[in-house]
PDB file of C-alpha atoms and ligand atoms in Angstrom:
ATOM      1  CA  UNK A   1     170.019  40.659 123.301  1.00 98.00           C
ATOM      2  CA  UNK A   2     167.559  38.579 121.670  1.00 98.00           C
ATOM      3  CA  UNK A   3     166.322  40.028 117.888  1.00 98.00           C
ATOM      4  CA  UNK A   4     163.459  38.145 115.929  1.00 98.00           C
ATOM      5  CA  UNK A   5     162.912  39.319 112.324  1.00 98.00           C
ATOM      6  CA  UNK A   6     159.766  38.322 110.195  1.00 99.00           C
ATOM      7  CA  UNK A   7     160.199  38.907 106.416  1.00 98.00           C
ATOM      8  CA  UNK A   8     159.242  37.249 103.611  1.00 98.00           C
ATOM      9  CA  UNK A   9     163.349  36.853 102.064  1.00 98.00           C
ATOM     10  CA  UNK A  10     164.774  35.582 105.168  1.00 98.00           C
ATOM     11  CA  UNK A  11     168.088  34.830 102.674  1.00 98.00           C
ATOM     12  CA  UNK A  12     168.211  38.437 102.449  1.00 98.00           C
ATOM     13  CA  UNK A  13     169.326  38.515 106.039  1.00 98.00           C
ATOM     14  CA  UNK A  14     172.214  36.423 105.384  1.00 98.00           C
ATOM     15  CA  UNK A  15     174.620  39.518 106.220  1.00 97.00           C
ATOM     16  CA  UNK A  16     174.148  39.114 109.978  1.00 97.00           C
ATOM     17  CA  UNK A  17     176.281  35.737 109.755  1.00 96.00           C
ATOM     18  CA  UNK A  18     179.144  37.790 108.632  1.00 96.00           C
ATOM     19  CA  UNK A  19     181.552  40.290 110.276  1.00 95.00           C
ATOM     20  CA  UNK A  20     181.078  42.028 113.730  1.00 94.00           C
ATOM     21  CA  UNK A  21     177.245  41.226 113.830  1.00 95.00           C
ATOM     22  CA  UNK A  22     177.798  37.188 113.025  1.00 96.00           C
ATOM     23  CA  UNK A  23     180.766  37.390 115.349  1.00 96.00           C
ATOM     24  CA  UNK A  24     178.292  38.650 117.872  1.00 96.00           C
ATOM     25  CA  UNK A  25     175.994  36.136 117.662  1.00 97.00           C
ATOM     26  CA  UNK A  26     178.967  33.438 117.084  1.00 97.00           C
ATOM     27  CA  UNK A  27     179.235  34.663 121.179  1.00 96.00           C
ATOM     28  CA  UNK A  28     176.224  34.091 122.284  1.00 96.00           C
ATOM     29  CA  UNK A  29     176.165  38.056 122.922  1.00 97.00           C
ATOM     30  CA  UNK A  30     172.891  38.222 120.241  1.00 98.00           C
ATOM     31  CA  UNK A  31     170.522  35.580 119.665  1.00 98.00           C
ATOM     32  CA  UNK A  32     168.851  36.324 116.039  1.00 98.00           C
ATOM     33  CA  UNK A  33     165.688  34.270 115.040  1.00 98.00           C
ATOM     34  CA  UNK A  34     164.514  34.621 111.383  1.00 98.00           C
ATOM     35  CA  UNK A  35     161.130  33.713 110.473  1.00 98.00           C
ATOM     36  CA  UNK A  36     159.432  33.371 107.114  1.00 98.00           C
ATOM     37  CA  UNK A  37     155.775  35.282 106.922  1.00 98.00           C
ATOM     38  CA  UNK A  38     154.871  32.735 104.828  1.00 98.00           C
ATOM     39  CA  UNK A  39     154.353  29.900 107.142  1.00 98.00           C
ATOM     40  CA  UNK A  40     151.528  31.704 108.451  1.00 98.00           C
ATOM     41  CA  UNK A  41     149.718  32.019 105.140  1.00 98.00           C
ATOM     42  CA  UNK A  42     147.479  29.347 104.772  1.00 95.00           C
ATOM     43  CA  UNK A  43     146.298  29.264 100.986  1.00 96.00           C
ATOM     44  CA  UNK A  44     147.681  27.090  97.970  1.00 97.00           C
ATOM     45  CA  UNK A  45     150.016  30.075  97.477  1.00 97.00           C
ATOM     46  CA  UNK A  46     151.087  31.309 100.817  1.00 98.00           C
ATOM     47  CA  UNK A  47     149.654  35.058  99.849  1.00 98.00           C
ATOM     48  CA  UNK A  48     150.804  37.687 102.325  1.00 98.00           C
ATOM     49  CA  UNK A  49     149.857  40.556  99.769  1.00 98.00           C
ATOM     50  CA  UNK A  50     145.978  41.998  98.979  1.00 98.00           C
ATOM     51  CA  UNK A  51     145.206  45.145  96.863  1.00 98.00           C
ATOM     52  CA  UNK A  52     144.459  48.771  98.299  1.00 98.00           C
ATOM     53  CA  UNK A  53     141.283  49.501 100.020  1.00 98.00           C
ATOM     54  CA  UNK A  54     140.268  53.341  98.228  1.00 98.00           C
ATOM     55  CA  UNK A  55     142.651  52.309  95.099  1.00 98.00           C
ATOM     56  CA  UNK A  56     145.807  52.587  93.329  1.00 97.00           C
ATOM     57  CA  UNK A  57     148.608  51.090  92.399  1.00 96.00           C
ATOM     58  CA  UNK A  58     150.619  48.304  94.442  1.00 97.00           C
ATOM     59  CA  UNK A  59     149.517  45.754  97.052  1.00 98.00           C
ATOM     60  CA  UNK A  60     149.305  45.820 100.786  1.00 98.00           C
ATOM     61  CA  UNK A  61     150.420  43.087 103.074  1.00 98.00           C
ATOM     62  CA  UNK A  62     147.676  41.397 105.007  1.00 98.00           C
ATOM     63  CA  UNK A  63     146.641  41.602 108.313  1.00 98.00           C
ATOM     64  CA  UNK A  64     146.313  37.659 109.346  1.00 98.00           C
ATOM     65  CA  UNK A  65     149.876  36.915 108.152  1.00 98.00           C
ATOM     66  CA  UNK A  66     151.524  39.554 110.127  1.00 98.00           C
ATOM     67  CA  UNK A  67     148.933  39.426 113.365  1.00 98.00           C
ATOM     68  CA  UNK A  68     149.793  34.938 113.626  1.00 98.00           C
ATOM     69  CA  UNK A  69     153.783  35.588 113.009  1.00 98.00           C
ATOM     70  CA  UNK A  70     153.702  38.498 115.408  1.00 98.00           C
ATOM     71  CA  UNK A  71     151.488  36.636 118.289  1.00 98.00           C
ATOM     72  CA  UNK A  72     153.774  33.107 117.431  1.00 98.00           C
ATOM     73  CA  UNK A  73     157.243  35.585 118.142  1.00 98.00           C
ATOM     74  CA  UNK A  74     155.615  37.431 121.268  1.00 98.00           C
ATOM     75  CA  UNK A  75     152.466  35.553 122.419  1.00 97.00           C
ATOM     76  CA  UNK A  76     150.390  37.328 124.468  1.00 93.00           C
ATOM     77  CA  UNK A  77     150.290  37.611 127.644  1.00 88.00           C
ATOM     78  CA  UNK A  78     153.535  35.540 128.036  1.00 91.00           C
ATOM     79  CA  UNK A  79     155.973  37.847 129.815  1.00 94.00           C
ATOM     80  CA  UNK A  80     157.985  41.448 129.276  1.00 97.00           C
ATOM     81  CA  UNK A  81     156.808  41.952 125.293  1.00 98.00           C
ATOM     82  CA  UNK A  82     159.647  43.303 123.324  1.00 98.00           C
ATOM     83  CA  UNK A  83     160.075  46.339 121.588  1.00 98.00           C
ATOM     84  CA  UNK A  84     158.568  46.003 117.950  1.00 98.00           C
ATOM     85  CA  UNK A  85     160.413  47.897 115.131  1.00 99.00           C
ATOM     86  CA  UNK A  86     158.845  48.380 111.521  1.00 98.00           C
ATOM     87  CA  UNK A  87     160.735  50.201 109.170  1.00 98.00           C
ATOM     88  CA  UNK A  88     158.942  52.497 106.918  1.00 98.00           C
ATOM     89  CA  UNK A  89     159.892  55.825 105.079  1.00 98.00           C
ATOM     90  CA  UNK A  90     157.381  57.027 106.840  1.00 98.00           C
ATOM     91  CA  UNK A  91     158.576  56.510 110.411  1.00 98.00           C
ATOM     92  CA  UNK A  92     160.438  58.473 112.451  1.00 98.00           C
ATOM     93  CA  UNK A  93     164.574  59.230 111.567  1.00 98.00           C
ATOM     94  CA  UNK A  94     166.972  56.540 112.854  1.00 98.00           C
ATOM     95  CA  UNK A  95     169.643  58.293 114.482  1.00 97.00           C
ATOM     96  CA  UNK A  96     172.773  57.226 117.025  1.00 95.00           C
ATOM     97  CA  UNK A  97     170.600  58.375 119.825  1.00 95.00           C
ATOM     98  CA  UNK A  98     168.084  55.965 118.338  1.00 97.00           C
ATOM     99  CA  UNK A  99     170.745  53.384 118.335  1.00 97.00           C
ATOM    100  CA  UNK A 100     172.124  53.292 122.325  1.00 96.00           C
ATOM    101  CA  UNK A 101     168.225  53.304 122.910  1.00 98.00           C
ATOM    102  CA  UNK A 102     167.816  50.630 121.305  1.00 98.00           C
ATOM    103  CA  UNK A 103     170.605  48.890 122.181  1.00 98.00           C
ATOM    104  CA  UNK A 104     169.493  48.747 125.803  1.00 98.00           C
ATOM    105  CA  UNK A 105     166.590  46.589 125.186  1.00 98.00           C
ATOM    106  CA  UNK A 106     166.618  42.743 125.787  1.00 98.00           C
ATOM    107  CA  UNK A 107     164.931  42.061 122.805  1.00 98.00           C
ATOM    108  CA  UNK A 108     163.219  43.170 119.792  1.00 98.00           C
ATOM    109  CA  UNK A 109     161.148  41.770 117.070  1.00 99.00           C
ATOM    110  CA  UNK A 110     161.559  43.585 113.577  1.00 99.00           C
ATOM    111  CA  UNK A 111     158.703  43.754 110.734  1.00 99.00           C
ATOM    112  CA  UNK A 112     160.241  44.472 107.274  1.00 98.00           C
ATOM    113  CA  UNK A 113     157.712  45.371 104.592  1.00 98.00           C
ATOM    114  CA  UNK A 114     157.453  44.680 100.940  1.00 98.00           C
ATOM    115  CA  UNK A 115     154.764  46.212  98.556  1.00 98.00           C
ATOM    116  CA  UNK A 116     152.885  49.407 100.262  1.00 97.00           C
ATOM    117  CA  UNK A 117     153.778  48.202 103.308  1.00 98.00           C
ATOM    118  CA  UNK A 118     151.508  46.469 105.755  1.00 98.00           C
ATOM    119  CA  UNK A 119     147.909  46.869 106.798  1.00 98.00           C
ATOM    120  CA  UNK A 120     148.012  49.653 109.194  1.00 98.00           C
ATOM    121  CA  UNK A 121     145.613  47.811 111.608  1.00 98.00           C
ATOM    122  CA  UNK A 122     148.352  45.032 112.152  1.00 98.00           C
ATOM    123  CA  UNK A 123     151.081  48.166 113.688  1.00 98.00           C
ATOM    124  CA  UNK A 124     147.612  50.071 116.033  1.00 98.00           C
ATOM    125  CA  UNK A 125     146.907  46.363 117.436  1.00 98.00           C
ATOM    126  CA  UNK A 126     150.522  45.234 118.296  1.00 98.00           C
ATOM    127  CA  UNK A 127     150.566  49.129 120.075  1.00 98.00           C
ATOM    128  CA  UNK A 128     148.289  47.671 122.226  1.00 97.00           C
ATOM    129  CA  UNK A 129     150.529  45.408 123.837  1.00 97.00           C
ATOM    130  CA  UNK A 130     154.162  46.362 123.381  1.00 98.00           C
ATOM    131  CA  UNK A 131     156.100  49.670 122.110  1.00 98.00           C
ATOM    132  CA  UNK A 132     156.176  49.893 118.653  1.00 98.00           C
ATOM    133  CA  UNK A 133     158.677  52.321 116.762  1.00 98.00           C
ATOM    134  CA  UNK A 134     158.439  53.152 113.026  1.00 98.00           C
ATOM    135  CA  UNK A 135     161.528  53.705 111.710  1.00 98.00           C
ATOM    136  CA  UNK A 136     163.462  55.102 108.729  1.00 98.00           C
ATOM    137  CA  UNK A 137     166.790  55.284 107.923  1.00 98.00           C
ATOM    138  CA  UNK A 138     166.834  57.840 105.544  1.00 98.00           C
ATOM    139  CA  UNK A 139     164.569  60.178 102.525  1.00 98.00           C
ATOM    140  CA  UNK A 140     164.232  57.586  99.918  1.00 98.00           C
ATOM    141  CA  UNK A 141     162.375  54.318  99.074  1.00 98.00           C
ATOM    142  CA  UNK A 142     164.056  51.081  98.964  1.00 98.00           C
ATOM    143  CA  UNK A 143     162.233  47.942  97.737  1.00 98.00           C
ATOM    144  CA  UNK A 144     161.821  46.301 101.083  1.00 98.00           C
ATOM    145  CA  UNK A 145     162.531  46.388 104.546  1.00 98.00           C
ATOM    146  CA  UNK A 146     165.445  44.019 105.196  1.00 98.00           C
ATOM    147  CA  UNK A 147     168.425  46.328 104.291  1.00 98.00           C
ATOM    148  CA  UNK A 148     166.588  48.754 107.033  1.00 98.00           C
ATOM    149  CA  UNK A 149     167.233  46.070 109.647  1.00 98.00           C
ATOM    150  CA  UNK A 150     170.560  45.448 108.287  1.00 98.00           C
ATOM    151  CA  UNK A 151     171.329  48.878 109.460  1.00 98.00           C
ATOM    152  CA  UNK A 152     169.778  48.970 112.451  1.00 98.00           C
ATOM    153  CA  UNK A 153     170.572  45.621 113.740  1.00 98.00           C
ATOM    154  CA  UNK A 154     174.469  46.393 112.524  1.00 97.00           C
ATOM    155  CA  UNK A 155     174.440  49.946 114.208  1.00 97.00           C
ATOM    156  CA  UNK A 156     172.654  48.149 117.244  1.00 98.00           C
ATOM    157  CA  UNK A 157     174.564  45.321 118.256  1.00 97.00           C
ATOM    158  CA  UNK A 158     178.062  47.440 117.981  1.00 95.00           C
ATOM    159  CA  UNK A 159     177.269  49.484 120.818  1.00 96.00           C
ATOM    160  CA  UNK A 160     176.110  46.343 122.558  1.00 96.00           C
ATOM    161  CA  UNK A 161     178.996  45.000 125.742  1.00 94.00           C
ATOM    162  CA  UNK A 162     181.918  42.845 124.428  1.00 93.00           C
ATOM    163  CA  UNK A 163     180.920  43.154 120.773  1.00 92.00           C
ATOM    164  CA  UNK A 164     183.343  45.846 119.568  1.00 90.00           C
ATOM    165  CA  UNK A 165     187.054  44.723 120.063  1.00 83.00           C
ATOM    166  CA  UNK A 166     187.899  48.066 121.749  1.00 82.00           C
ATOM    167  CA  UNK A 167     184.393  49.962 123.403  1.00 76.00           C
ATOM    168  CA  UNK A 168     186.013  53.439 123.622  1.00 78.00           C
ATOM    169  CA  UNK A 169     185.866  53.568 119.981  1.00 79.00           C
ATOM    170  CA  UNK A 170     182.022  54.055 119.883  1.00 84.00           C
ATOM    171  CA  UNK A 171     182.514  57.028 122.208  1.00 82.00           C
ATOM    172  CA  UNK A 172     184.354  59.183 119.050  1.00 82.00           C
ATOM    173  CA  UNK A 173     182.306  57.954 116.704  1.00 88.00           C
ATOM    174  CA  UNK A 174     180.544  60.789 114.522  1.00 89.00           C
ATOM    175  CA  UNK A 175     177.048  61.546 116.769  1.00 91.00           C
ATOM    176  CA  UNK A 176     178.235  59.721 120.104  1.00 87.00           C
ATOM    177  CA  UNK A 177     176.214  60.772 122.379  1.00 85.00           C
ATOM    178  CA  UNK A 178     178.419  63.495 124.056  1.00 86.00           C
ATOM    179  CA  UNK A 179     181.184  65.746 123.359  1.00 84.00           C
ATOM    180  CA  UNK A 180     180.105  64.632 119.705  1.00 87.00           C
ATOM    181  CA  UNK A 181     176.667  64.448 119.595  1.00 87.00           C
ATOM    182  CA  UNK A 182     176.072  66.894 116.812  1.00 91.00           C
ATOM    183  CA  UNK A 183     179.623  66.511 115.324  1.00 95.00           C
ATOM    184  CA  UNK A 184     181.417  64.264 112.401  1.00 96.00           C
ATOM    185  CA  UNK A 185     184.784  62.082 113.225  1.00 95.00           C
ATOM    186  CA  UNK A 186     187.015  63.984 111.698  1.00 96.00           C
ATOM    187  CA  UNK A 187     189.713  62.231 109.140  1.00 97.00           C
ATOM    188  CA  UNK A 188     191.971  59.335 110.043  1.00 97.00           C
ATOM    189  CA  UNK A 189     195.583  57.967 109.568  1.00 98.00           C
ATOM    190  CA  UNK A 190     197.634  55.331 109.633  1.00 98.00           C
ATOM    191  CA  UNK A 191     200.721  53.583 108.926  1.00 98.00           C
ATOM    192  CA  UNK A 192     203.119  55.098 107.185  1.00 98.00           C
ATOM    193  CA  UNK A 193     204.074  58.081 107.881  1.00 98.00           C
ATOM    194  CA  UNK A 194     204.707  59.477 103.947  1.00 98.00           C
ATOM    195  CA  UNK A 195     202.843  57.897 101.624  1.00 98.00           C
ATOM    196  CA  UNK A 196     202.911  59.293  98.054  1.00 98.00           C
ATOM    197  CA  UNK A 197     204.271  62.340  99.337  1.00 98.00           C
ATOM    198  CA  UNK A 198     201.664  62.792 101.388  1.00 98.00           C
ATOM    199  CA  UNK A 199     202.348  63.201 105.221  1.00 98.00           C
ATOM    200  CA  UNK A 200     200.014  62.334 107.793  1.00 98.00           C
ATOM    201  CA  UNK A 201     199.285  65.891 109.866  1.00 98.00           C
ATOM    202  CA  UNK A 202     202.569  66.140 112.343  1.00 98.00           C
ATOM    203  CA  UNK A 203     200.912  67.032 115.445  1.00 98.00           C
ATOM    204  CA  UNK A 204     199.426  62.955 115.147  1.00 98.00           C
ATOM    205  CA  UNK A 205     203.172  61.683 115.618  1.00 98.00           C
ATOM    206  CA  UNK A 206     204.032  64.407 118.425  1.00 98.00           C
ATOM    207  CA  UNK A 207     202.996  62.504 121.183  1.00 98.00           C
ATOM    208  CA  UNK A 208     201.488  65.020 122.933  1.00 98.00           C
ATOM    209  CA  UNK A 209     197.700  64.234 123.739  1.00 98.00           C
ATOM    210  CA  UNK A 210     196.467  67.325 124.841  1.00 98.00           C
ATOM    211  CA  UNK A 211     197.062  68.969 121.344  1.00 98.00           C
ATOM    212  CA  UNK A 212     195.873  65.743 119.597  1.00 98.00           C
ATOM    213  CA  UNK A 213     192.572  65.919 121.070  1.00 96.00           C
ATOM    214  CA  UNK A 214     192.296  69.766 120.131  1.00 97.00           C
ATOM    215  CA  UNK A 215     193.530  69.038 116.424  1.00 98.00           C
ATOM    216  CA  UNK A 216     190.586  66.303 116.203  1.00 97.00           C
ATOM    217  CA  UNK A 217     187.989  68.432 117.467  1.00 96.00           C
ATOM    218  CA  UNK A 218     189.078  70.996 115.137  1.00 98.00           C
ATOM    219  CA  UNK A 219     188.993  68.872 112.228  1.00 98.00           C
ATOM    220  CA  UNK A 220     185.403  67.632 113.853  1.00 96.00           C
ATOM    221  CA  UNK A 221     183.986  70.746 114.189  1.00 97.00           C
ATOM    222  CA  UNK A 222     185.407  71.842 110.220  1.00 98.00           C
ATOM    223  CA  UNK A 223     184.363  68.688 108.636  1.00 97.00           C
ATOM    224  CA  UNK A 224     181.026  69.208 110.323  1.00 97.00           C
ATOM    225  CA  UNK A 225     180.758  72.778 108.880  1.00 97.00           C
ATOM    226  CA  UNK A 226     181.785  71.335 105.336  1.00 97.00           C
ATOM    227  CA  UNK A 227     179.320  68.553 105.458  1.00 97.00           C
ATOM    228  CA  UNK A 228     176.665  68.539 107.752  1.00 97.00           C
ATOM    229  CA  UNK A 229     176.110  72.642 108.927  1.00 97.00           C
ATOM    230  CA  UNK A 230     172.667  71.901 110.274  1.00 96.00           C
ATOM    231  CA  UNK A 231     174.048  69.931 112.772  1.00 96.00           C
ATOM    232  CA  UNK A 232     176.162  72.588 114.069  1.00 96.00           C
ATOM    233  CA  UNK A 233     172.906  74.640 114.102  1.00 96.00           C
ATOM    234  CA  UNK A 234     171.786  72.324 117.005  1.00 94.00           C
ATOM    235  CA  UNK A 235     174.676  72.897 119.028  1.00 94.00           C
ATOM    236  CA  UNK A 236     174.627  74.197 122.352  1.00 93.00           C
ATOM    237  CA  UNK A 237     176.245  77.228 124.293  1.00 94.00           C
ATOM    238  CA  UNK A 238     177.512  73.934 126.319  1.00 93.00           C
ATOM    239  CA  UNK A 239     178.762  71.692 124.240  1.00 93.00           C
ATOM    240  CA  UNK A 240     181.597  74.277 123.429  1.00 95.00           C
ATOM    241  CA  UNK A 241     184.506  75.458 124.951  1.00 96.00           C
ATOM    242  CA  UNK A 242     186.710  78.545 124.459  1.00 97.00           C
ATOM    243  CA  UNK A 243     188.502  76.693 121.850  1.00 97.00           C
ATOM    244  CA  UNK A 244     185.606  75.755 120.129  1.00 97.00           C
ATOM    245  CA  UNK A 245     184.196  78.848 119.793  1.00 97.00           C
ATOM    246  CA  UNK A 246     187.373  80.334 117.962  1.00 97.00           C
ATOM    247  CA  UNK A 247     187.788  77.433 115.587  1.00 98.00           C
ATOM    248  CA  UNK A 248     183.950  77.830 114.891  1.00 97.00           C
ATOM    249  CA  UNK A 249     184.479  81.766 114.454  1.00 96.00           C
ATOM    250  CA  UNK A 250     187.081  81.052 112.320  1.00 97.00           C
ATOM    251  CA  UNK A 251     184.978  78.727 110.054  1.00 97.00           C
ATOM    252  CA  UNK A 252     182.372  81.659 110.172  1.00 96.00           C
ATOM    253  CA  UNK A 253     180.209  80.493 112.913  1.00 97.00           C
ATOM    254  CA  UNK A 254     178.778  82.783 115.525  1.00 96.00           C
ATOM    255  CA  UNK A 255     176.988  82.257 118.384  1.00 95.00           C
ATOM    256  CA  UNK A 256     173.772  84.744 118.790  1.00 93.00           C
ATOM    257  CA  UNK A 257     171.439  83.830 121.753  1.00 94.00           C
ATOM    258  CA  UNK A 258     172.296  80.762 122.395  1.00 95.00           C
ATOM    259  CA  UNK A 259     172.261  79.346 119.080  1.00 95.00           C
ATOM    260  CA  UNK A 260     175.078  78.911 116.343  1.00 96.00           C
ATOM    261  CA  UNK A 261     174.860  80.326 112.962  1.00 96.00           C
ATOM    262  CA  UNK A 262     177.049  80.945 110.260  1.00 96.00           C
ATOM    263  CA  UNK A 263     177.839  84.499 109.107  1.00 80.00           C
ATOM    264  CA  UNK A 264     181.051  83.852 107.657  1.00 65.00           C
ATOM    265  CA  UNK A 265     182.092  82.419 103.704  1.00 62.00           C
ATOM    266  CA  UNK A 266     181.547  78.878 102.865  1.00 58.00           C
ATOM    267  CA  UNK A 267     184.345  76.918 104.642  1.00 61.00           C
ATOM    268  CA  UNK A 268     187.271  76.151 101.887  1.00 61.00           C
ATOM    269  CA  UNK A 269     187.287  72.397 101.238  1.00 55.00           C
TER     270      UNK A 269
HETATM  271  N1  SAM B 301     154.657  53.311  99.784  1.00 97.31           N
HETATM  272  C1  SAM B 301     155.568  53.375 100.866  1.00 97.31           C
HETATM  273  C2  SAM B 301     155.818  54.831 101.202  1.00 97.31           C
HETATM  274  O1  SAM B 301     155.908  55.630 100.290  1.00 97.31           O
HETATM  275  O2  SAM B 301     156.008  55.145 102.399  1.00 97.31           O
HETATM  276  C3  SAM B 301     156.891  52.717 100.507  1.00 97.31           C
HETATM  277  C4  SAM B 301     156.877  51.254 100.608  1.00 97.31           C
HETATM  278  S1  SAM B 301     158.451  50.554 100.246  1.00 97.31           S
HETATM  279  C5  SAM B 301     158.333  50.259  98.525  1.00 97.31           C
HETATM  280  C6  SAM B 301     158.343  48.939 100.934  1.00 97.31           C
HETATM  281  C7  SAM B 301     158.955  48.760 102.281  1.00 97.31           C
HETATM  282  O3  SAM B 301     160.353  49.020 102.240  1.00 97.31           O
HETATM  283  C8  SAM B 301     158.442  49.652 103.382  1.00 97.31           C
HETATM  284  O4  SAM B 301     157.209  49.235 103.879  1.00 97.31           O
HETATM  285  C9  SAM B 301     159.560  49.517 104.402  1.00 97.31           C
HETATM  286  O5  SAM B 301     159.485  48.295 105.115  1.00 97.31           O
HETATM  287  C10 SAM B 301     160.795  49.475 103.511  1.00 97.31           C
HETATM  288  N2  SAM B 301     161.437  50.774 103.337  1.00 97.31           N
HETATM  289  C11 SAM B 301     161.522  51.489 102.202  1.00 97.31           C
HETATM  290  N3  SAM B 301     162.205  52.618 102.389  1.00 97.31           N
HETATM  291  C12 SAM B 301     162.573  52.643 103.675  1.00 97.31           C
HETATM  292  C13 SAM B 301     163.277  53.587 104.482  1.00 97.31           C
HETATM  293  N4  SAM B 301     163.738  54.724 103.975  1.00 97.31           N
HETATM  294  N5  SAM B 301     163.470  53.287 105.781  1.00 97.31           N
HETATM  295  C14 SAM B 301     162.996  52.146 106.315  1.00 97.31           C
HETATM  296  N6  SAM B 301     162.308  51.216 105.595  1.00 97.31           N
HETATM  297  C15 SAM B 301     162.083  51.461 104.293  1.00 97.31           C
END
């Protein structure tokens, strides 16, 4: 997969030379290009930033900047354009679903903002000519747009082929699309077996599978409750089995056409 970022603190994009993502790329399995605004800002001081049209406070980025970087990434008229992603608070939610969508693309080209954000004449024109998602990755404001790709890019590029050590990991993963699309991972364990008199959950050193798998989803399906009950709230009449449905009764959730609510008491943490 190829990625191309333009930002104004390409340093702040150091991060993807590090880890799973820089391992990635030290594969050949992602080629990320970084490319400084600023080169195509002409005047004495390279200015990428004007003030409001209608008012207030804080500056807009420019259209000219962002149009020349954008047509010097993806001329034209030269071949497949690639998917452009600007991050903005104001864009739609970036979710795991988001993420395998994403990670099927050969390539896209990411457009961090600073400021206000950038003139919205630069995102209408680019729609012209390639798909253009705005994207945020969650209800607040950050300073800038680079952390944004950070996440994307990070929760990209481990569901691309040969980039995790061991691919059936993704599958379990809290929101894999799935069995646990609308469910958290539930807690995890490891070596040793006591460890300040705490024992890891016996039915993990049984050995038997079958009631491993059910203990998980049970402990999916309560942290889920605990944490995140409006995503049980989406859950389906089939992504549930018998099993589900008494562990779910249990934590006070009923199903009443077709939809799963909770009647019950909190769930105990
Ligand atoms: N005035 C804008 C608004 O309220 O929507 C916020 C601009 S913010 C200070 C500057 C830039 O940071 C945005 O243009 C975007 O690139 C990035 N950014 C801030 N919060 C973000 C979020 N939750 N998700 C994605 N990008 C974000």
């Amino acid at each position: 997969m190829r990625i191309d970022v333009v930002t104004i603190f390409p340093e702040y994009l150091a991060p993807l030379d590090v880890s799973l993502v820089g391992k990635a790329r030290a594969k050949g399995l992602l080629d990320v290009r970084l490319h400084q605004l600023r080169d195509q800002a002409h005047d004495v001081h390279r200015t990428v930033d004007d003030t409001p049209y209608g008012g207030g406070p804080g500056m807009v980025m420019k259209p000219e900047p962002w149009a020349a970087a954008l047509d010097a990434v993806a001329p034209p008229d030269a071949g497949p354009p690639p998917r452009l992603i600007v991050p903005t608070p104001s864009g739609r939610p970036f979710t795991q679903q988001l993420a395998v969508e994403l990670a099927a693309e050969p390539w896209l080209v990411f457009a961090p903002a600073r400021y206000e954000g950038i003139d919205r004449r630069v995102i209408d024109e680019a729609g012209t000519r390639m798909r253009v998602d705005e994207v945020s990755i969650g209800d607040y404001v950050l300073a800038g747009g680079e952390v944004a790709v950070l996440v994307i890019v990070e929760a990209v590029a481990r569901l691309l082929p040969g980039v995790l050590g061991n691919a059936e990991s993704a599958r379990d993963d809290s929101f894999a699309p799935g069995a646990m699309a609308n469910l958290l991972e539930g807690p995890v364990y490891t070596k040793p077996a006591v460890w300040r008199d705490r024992e890891v959950p016996s039915v993990l050193l049984s050995g038997n599978h079958g009631a491993i798998a059910r203990w998980r989803r049970d402990q999916a399906l309560r942290r889920t409750a605990q944490n995140r009950p409006d995503l049980l709230e989406r859950l389906t009449p089939e992504d549930v089995d018998k099993h589900d449905r008494a562990t779910l009764a249990a934590l006070g959730w009923t199903e009443r056409d077709g939809r799963f609510s909770s009647d019950g008491p909190p769930v105990a943490h």
